[in-house]
PDB file of C-alpha atoms in Angstrom:
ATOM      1  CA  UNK A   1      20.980   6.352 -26.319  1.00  0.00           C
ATOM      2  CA  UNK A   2      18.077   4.755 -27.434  1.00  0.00           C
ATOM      3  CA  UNK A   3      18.811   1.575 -26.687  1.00  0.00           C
ATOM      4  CA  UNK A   4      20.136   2.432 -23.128  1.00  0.00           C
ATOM      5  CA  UNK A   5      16.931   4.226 -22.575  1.00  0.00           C
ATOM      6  CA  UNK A   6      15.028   0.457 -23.729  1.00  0.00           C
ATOM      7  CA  UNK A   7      17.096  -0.926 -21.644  1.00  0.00           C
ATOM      8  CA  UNK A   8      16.277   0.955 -18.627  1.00  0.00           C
ATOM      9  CA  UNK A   9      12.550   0.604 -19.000  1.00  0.00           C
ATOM     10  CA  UNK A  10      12.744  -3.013 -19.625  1.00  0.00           C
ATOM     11  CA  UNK A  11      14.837  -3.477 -16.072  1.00  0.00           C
ATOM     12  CA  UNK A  12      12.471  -0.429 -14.321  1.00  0.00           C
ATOM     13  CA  UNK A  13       9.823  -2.686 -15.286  1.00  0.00           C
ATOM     14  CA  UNK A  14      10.657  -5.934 -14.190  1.00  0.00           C
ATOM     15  CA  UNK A  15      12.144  -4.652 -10.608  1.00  0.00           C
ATOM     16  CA  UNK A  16       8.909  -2.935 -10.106  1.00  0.00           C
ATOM     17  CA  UNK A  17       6.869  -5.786 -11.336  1.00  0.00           C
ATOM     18  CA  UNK A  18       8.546  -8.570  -9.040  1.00  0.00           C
ATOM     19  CA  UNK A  19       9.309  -5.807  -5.916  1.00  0.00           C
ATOM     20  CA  UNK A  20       6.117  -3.751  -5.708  1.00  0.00           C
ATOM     21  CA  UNK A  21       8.423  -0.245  -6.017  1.00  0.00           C
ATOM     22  CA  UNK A  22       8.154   2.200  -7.794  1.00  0.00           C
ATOM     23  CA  UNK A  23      10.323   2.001 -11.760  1.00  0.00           C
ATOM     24  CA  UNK A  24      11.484   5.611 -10.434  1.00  0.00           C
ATOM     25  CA  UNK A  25      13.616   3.736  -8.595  1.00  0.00           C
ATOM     26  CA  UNK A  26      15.678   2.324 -11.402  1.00  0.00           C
ATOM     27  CA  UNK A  27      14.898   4.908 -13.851  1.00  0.00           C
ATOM     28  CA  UNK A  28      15.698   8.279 -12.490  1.00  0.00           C
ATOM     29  CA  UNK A  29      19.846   6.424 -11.554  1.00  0.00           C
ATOM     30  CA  UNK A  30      19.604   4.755 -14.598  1.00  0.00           C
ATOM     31  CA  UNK A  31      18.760   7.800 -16.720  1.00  0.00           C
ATOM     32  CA  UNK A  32      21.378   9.906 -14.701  1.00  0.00           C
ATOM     33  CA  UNK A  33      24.245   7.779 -15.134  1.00  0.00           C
ATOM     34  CA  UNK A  34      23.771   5.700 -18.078  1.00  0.00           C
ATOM     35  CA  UNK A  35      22.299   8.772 -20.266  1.00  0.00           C
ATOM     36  CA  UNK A  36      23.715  11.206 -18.700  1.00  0.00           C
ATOM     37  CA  UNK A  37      20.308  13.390 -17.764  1.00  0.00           C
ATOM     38  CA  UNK A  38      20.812  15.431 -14.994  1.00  0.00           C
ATOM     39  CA  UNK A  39      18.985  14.716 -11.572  1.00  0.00           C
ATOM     40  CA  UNK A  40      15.627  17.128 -12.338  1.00  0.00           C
ATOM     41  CA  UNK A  41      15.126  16.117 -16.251  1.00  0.00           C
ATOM     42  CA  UNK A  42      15.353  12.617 -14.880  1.00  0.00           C
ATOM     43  CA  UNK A  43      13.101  12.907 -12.429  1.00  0.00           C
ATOM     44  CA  UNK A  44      10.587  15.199 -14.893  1.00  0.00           C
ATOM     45  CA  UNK A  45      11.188  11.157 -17.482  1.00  0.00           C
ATOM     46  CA  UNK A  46      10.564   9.142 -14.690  1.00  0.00           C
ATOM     47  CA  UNK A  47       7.137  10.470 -13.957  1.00  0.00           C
ATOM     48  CA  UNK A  48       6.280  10.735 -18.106  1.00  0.00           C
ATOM     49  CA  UNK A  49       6.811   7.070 -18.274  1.00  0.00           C
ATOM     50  CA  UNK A  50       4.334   6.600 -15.361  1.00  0.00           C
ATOM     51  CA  UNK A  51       1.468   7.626 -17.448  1.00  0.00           C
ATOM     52  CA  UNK A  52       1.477   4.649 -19.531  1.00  0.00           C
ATOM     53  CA  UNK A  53       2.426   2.260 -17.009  1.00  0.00           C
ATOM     54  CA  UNK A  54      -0.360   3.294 -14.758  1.00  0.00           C
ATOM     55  CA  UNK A  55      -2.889   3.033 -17.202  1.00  0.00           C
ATOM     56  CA  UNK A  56      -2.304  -0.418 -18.341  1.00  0.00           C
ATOM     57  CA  UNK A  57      -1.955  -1.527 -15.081  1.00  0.00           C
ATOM     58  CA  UNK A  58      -5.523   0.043 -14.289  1.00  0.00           C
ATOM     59  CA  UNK A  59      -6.906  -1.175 -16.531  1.00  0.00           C
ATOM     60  CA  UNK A  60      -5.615  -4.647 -15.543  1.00  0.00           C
ATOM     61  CA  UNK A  61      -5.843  -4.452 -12.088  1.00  0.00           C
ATOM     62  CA  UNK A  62      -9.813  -3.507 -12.951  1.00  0.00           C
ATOM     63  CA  UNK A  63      -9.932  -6.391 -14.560  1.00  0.00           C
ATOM     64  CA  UNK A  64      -9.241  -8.558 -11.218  1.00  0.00           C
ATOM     65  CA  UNK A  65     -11.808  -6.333  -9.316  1.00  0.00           C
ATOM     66  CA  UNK A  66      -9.099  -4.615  -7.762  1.00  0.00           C
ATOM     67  CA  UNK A  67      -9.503  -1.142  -8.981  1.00  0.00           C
ATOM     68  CA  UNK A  68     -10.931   1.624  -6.603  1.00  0.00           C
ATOM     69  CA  UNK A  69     -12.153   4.554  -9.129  1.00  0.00           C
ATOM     70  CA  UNK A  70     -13.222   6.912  -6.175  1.00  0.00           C
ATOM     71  CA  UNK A  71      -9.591   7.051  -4.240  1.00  0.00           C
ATOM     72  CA  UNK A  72      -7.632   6.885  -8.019  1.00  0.00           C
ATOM     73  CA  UNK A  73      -9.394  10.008  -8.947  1.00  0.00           C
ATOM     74  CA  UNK A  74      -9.065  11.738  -5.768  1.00  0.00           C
ATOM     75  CA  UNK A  75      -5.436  11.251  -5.559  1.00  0.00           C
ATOM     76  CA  UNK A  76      -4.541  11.852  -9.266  1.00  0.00           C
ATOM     77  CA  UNK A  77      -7.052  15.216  -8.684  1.00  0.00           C
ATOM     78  CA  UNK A  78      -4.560  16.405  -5.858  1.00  0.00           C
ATOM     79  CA  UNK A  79      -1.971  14.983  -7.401  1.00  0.00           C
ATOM     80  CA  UNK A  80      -1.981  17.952 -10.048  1.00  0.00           C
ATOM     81  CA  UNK A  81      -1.472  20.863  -7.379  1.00  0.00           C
ATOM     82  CA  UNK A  82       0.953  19.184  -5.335  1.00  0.00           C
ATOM     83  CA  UNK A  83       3.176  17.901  -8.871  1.00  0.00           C
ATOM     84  CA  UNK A  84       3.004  21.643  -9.292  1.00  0.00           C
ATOM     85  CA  UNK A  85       4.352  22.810  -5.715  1.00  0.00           C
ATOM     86  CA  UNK A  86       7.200  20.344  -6.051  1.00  0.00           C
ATOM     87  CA  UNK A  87       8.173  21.687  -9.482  1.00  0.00           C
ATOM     88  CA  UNK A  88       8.286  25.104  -8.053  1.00  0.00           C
ATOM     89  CA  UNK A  89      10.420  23.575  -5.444  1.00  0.00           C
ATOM     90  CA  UNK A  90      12.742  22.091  -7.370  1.00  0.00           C
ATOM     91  CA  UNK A  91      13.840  24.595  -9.488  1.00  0.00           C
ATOM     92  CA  UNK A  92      14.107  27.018  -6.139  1.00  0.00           C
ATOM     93  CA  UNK A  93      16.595  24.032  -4.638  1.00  0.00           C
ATOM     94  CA  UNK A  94      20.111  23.036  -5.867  1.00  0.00           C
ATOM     95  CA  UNK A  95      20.022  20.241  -8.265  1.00  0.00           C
ATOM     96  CA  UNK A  96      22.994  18.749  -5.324  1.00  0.00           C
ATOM     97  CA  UNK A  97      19.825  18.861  -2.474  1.00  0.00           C
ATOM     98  CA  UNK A  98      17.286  16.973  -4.803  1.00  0.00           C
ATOM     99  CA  UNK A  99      19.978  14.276  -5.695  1.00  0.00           C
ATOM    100  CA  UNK A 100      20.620  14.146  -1.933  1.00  0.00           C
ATOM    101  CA  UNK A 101      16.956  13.957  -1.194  1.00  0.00           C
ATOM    102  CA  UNK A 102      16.384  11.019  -3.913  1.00  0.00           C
ATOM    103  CA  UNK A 103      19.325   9.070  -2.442  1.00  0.00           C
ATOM    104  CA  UNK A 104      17.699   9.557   0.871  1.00  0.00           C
ATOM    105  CA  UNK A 105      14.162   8.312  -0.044  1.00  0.00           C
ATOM    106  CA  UNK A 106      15.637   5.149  -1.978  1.00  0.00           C
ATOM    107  CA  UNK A 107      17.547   4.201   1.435  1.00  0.00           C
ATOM    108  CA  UNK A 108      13.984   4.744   2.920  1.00  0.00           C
ATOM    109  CA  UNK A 109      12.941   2.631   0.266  1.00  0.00           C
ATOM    110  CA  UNK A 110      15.338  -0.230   0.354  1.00  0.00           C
ATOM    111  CA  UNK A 111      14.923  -0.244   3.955  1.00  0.00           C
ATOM    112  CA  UNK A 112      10.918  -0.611   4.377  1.00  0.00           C
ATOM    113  CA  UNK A 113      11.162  -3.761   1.425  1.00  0.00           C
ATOM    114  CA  UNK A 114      14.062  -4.955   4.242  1.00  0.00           C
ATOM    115  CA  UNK A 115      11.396  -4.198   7.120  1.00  0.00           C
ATOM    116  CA  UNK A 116       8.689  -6.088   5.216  1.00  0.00           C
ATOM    117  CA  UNK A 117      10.525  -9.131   4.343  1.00  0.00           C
ATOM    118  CA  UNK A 118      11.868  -9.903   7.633  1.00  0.00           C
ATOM    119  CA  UNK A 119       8.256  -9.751   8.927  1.00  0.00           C
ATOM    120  CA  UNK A 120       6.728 -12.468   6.995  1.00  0.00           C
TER     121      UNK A 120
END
């Protein structure tokens, strides 16, 4: 298991490093059917293992001048509330509805990288 779950990060990383998505977008399938999680404890990973990525690449991304400390805060301040609402959400929903709604936002997903590479 533990390797699987290396395994997953290491592709989750790369994809999101050379794509500009989201790891969420390998590691909630990956987690669900290589581990076995089901669809919400994936989900409830996926975002733990943002808070190390996001902080390294903040502090990175500061380092090319590219870091805007005013709109970071104010979106991981609402962030909090809103993380909140949606947990309360999905434990009102069927597990079936939020692995319906994931598969809908990664078609959304593959389909705006499709969008933006036809356009350059």
């Amino acid at each position: 298991m533990t390797l699987g779950a290396i395994a997953i990060g290491f592709v989750a990383g790369a994809i999101a490093g050379m794509f500009g998505v989201g790891g969420g977008v390998v590691f909630v399938p990956g987690l669900v059917i290589l581990l076995g999680l089901n669809q919400v404890d994936a989900e409830a990973t996926s975002l733990l293992a943002i808070v190390p990525v996001a902080i390294v690449g903040a502090y990175r991304q500061n380092a090319y001048g590219n870091l805007r400390l005013r709109e970071g805060a104010l979106v991981g301040v609402l962030a909090v509330p809103f993380a909140a609402l949606g947990v309360a959400i999905v434990n009102a929903v069927p597990e079936r509805a939020i692995e319906l709604a994931f598969a809908a936002l990664l078609i959304y997903v593959a389909i705006g990288l499709l969008r933006s590479d036809v356009r350059e």
